PDB file of C-alpha atoms in Angstrom:
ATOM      1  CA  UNK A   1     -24.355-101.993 131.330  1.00 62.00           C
ATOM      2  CA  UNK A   2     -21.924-104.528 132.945  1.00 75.00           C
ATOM      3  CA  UNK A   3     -21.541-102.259 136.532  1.00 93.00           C
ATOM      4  CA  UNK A   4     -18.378-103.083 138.495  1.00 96.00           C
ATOM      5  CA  UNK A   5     -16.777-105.530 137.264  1.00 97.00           C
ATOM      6  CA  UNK A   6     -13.926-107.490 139.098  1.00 97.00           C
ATOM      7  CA  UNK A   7     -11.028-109.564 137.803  1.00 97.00           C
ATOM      8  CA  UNK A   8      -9.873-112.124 138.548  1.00 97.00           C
ATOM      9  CA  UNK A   9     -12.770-113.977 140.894  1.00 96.00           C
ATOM     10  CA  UNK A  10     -10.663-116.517 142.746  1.00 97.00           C
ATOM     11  CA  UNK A  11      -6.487-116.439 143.418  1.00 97.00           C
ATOM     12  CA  UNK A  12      -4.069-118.011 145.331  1.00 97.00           C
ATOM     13  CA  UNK A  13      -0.609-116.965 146.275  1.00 97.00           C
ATOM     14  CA  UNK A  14       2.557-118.106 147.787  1.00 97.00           C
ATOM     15  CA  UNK A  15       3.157-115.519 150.591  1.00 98.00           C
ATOM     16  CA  UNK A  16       5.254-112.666 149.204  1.00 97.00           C
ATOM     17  CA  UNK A  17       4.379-113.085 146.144  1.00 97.00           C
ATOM     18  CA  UNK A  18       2.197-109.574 144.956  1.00 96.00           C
ATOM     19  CA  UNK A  19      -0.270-109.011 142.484  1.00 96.00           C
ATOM     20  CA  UNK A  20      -3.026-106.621 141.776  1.00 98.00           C
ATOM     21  CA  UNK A  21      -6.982-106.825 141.831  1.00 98.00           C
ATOM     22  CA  UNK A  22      -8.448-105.577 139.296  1.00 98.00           C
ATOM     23  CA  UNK A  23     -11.732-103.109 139.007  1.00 98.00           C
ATOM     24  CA  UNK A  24     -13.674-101.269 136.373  1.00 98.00           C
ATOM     25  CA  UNK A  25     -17.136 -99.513 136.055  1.00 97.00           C
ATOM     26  CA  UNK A  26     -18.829 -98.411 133.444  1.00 95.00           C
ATOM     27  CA  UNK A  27     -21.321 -96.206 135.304  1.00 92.00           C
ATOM     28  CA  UNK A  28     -19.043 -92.835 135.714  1.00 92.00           C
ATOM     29  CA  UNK A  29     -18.831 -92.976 139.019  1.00 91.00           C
ATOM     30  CA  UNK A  30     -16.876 -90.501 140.973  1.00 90.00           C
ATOM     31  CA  UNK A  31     -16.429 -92.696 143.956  1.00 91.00           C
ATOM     32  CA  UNK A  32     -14.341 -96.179 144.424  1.00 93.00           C
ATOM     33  CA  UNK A  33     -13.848 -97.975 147.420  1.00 94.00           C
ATOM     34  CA  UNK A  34     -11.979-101.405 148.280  1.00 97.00           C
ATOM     35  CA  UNK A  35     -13.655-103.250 150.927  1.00 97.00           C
ATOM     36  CA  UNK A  36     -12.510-106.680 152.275  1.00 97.00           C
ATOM     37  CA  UNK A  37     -14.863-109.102 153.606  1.00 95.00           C
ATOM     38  CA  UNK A  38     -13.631-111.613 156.500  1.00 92.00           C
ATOM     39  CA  UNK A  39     -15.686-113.947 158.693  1.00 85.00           C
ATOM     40  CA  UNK A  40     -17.256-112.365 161.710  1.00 82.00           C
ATOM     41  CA  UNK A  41     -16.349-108.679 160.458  1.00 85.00           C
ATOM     42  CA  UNK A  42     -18.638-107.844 158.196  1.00 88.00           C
ATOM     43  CA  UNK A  43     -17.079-105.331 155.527  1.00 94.00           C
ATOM     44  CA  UNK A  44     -13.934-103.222 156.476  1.00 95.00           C
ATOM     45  CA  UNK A  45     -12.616-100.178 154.416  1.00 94.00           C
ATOM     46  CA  UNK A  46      -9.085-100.805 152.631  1.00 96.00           C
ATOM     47  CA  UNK A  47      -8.937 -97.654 150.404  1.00 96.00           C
ATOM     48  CA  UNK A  48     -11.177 -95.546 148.219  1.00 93.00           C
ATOM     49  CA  UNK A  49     -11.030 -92.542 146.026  1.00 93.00           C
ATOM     50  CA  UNK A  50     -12.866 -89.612 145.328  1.00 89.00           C
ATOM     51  CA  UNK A  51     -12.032 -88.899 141.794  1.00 91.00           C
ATOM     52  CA  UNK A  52      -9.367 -90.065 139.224  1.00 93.00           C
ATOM     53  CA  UNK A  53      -6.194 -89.048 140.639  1.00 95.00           C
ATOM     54  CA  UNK A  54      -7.157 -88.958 144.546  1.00 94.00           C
ATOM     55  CA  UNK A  55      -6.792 -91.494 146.896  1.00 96.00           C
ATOM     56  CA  UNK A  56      -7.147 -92.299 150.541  1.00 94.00           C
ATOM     57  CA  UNK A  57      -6.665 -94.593 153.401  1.00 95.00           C
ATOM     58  CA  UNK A  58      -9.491 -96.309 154.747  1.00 93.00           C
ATOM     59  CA  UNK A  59     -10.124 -98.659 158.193  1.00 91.00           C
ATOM     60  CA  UNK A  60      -7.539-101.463 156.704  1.00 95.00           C
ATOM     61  CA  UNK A  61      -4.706 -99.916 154.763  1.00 97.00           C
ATOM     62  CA  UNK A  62      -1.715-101.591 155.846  1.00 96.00           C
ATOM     63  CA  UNK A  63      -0.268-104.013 153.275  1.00 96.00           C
ATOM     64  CA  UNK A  64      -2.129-102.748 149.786  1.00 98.00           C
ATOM     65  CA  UNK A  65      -1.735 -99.819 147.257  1.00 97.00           C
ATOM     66  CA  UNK A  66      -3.773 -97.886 145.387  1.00 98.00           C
ATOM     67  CA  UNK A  67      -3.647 -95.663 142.468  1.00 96.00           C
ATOM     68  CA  UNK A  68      -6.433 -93.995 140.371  1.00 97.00           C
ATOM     69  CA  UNK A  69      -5.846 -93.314 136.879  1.00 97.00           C
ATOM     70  CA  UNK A  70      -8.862 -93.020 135.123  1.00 96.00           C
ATOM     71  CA  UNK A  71     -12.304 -93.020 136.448  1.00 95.00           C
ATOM     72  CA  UNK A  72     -12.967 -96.311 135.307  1.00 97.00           C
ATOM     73  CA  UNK A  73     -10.697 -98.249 136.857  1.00 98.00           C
ATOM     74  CA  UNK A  74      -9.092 -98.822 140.722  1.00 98.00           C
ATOM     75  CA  UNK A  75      -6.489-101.574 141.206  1.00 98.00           C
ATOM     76  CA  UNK A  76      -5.762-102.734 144.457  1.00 98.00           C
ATOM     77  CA  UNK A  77      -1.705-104.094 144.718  1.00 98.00           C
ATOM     78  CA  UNK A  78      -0.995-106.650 147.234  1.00 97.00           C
ATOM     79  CA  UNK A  79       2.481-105.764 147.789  1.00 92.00           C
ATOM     80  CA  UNK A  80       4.034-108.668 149.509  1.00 96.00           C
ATOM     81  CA  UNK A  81       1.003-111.279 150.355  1.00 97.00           C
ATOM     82  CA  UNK A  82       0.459-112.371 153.528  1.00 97.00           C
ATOM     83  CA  UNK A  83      -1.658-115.328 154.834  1.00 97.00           C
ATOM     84  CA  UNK A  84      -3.666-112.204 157.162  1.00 96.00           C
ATOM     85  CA  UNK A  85      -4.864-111.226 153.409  1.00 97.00           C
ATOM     86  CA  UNK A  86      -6.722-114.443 153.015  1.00 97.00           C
ATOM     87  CA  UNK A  87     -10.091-112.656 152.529  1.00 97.00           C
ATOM     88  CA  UNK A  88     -13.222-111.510 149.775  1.00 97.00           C
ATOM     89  CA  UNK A  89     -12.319-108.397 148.221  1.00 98.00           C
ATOM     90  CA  UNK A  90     -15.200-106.075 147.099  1.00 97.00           C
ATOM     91  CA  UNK A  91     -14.876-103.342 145.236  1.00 97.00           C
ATOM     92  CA  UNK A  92     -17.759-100.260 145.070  1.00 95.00           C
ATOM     93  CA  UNK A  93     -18.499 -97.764 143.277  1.00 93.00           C
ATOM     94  CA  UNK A  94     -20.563 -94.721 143.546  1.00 88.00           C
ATOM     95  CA  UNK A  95     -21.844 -91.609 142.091  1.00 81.00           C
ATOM     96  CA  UNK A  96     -21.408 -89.679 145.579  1.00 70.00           C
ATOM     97  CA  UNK A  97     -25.071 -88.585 145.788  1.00 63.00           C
ATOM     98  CA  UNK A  98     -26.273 -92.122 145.301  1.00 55.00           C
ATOM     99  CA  UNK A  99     -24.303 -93.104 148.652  1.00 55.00           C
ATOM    100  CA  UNK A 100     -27.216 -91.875 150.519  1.00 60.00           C
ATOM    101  CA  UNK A 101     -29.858 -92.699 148.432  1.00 60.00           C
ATOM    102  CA  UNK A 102     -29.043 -95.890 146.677  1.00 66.00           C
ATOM    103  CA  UNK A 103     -25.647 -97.149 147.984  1.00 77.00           C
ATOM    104  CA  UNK A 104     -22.872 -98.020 146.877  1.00 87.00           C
ATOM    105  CA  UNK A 105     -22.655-100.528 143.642  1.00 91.00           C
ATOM    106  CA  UNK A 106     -20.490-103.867 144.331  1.00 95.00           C
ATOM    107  CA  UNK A 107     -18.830-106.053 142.106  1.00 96.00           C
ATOM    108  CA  UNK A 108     -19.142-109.780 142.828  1.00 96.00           C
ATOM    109  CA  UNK A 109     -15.670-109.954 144.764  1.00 97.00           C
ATOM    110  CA  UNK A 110     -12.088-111.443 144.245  1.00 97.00           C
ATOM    111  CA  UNK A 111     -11.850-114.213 146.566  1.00 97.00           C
ATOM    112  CA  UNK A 112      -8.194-114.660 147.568  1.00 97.00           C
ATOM    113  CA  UNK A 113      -5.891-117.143 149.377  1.00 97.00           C
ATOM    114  CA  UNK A 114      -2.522-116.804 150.421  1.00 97.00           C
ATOM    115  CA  UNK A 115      -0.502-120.139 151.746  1.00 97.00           C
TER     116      UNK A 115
ATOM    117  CA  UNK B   1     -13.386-101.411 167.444  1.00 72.00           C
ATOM    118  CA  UNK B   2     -16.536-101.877 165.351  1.00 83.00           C
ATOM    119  CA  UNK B   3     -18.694 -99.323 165.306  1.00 93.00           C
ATOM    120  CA  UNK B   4     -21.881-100.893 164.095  1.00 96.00           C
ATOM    121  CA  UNK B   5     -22.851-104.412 165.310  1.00 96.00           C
ATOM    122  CA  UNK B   6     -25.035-107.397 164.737  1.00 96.00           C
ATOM    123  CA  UNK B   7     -25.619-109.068 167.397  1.00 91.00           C
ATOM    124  CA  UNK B   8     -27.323-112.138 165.885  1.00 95.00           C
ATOM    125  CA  UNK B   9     -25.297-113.915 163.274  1.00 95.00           C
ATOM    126  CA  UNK B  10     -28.464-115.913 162.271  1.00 96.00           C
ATOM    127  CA  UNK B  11     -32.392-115.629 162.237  1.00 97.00           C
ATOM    128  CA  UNK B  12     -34.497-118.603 160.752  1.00 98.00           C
ATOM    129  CA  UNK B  13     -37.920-117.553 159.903  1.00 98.00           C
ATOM    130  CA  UNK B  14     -40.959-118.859 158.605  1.00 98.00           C
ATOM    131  CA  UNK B  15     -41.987-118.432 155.271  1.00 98.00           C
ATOM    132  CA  UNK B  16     -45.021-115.840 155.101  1.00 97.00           C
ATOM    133  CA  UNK B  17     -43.412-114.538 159.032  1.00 98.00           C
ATOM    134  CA  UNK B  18     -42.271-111.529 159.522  1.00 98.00           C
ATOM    135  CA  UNK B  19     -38.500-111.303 159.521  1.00 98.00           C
ATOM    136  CA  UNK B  20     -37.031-108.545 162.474  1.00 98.00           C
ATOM    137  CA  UNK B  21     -32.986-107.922 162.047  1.00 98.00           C
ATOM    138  CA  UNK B  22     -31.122-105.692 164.448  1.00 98.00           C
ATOM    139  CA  UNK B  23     -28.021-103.136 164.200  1.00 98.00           C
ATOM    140  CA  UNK B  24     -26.822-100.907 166.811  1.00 98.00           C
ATOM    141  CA  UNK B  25     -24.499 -98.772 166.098  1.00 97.00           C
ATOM    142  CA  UNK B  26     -21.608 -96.598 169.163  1.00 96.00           C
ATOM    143  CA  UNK B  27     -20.681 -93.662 166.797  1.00 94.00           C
ATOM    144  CA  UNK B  28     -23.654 -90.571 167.474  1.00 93.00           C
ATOM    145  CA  UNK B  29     -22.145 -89.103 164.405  1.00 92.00           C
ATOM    146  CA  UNK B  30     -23.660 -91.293 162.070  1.00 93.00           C
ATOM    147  CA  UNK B  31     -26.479 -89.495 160.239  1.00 89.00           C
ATOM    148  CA  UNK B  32     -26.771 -92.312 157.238  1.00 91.00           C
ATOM    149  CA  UNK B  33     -27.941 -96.032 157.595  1.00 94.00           C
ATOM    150  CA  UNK B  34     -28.392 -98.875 155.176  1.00 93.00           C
ATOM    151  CA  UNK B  35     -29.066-102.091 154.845  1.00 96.00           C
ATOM    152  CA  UNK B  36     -27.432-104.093 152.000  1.00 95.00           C
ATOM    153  CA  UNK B  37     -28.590-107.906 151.329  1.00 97.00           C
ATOM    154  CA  UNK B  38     -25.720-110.256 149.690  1.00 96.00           C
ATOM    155  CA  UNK B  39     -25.909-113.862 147.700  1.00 96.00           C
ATOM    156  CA  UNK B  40     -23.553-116.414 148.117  1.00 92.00           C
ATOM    157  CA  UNK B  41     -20.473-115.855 145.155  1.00 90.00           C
ATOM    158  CA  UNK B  42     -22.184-112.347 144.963  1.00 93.00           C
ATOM    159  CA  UNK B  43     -21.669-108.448 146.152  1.00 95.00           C
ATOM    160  CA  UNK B  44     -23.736-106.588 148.295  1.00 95.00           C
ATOM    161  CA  UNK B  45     -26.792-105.076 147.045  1.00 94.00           C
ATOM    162  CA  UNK B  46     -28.375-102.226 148.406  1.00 91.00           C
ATOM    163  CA  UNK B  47     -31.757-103.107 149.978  1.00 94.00           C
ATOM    164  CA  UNK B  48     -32.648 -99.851 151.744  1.00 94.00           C
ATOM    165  CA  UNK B  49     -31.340 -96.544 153.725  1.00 92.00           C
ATOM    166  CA  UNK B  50     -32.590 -93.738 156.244  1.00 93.00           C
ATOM    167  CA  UNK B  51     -31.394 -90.588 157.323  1.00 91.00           C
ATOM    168  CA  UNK B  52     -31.156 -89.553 160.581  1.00 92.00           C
ATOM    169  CA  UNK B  53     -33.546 -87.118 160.723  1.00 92.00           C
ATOM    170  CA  UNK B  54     -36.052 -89.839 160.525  1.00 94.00           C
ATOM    171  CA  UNK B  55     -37.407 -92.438 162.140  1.00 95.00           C
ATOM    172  CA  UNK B  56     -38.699 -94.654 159.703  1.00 97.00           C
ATOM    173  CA  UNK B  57     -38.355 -95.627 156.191  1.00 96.00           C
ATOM    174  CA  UNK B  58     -40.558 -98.171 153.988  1.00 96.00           C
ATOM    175  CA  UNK B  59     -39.931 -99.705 150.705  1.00 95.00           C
ATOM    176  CA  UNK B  60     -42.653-102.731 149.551  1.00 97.00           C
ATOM    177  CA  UNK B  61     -41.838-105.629 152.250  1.00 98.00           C
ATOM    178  CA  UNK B  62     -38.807-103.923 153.562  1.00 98.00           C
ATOM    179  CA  UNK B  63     -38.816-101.137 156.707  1.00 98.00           C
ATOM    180  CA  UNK B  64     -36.304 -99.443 158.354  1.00 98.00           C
ATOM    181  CA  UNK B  65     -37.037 -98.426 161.904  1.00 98.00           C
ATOM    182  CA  UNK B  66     -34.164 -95.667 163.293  1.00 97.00           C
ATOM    183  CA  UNK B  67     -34.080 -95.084 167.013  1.00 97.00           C
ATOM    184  CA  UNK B  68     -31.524 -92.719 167.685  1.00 96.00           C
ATOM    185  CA  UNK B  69     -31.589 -92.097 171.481  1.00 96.00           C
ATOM    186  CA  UNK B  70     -30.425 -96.041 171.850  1.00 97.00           C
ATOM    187  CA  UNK B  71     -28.409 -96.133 168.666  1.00 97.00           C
ATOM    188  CA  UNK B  72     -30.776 -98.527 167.317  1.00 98.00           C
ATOM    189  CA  UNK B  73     -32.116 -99.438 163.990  1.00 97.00           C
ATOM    190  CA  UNK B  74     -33.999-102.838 163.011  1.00 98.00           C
ATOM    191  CA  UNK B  75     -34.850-104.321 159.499  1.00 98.00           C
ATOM    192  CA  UNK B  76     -38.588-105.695 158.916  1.00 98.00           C
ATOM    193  CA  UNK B  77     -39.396-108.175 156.415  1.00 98.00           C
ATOM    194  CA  UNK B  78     -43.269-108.847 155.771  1.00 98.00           C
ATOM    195  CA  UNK B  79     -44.143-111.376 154.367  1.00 98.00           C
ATOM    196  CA  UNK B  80     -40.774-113.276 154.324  1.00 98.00           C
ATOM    197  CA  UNK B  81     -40.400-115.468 151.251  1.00 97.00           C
ATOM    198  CA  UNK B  82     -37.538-118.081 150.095  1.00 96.00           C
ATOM    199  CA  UNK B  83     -35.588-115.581 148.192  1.00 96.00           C
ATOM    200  CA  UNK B  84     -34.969-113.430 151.449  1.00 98.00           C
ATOM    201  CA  UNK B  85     -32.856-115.984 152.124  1.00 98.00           C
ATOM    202  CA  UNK B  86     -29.469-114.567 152.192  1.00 97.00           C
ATOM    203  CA  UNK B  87     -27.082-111.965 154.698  1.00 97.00           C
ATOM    204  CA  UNK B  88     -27.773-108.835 155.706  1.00 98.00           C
ATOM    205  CA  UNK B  89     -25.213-106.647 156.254  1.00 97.00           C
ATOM    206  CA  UNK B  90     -26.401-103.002 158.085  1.00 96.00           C
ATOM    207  CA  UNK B  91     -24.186-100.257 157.314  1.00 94.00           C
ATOM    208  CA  UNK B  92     -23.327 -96.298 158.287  1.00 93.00           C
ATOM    209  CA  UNK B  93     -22.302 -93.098 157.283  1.00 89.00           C
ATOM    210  CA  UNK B  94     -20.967 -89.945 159.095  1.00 85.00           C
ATOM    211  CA  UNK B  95     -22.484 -87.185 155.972  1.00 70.00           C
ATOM    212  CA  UNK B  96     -19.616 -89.274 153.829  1.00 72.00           C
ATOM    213  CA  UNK B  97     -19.152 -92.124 151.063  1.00 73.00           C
ATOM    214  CA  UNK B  98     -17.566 -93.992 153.329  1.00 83.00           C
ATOM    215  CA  UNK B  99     -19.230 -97.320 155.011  1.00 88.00           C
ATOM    216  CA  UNK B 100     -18.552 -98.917 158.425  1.00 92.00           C
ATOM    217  CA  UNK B 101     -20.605-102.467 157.971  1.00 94.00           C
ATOM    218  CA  UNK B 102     -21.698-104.747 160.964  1.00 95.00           C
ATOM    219  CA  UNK B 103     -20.613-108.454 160.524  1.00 95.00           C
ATOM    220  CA  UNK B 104     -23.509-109.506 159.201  1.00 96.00           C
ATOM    221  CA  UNK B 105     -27.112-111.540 159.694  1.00 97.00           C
ATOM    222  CA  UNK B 106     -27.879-114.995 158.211  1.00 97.00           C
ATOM    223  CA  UNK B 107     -31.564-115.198 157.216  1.00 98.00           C
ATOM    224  CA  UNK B 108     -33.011-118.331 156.567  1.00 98.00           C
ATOM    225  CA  UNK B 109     -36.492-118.437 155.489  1.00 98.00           C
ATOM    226  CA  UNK B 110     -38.047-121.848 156.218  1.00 96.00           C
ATOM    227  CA  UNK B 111     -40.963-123.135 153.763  1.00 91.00           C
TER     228      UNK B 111
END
């Protein structure tokens, strides 16, 4: 059972350039979230989704898309990078009742630099 | 405008010690807390939660004290020991999946 797996785990990019973050679970989960990670900041929201086809804005949207396919999977697009982005990207995952109980599931992060 | 804060970017403890981390949290519409524990190069992992309703919660070495009139919780380690040794994020919920963390406490746990 591999969880929430994220690809790739470290990336840089030229400002401008885009790209998308990838995550996948394997547990069924209803509920995905994007979270970026910055010193000083703790966690902040980006996007997350509710169920395959549903998406919403979160605490950070401005700068990344989302789309949810499947209920596997939910890439985050960097449209055109910006240094700001320089961050750790976390995607979650949960089964909604476990948000309350036992949390959200994270993947290990995306650690990404833009220059 | 962060909504849940930790004061104390870093705590160094002694091994065996008890270990005492503190949120407080501005939003009175939070009715979820919990406190996630993260690795270097890994994700959070969920350590423990508590509803609103009560005032504590206790898992093993791990309890979660809730005091809502000052929008305070706290995090209590007994006995600390190395592997504690990471950050502690504390985190909260309005009834929703959605998260607002505080920026995090550094525990070191001395030998």
């Amino acid at each position: 059972n591999a969880g929430v797996t994220q690809t790739p785990k470290f990336q840089v990019l030229k400002t401008g350039q885009s790209m998308t973050l990838q995550c996948a679970q394997d547990m069924n989960h209803e509920y995905m979230s994007w979270y970026r990670q910055d010193p000083g900041m703790g966690l902040r929201l980006i996007h997350y989704s509710v169920g395959a086809g549903i998406t919403d804005q979160g605490e950070v949207p401005n700068g990344y898309n989302v789309s949810r396919s499947t209920t596997e999977d939910f890439p985050l697009r960097l449209l055109s990078a910006a240094p700001s982005q320089t961050s750790v990207y976390f995607c979650a995952s949960s089964d909604g009742q476990g948000v309350t109980n036992y949390g959200y599931t994270f993947g290990s992060g995306t650690r990404l630099t833009v220059v | 405008d962060q909504q849940v804060k930790q004061n104390s970017p870093s705590l160094s403890v002694q091994e065996g010690r008890i270990s005492i981390l503190n949120c407080d949290y501005t939003n009175s519409m939070f009715d979820y807390f919990l406190w996630y524990k993260k690795y270097p190069a890994e994700g959070p992992t969920f350590l423990i939660s508590i509803s609103s309703i009560k005032d504590k919660n206790e898992d093993g070495r791990f309890t979660v004290f809730l005091n809502k009139s000052a929008k305070h919780l706290s995090l209590h380690i007994v006995p600390s020991q190395p592997g504690d040794s990471a950050v502690y994020f504390c985190a909260a919920s309005v009834n929703d999946y959605k998260l607002s963390f505080g920026a995090g406490t550094t525990v070191t746990v001395r030998a």
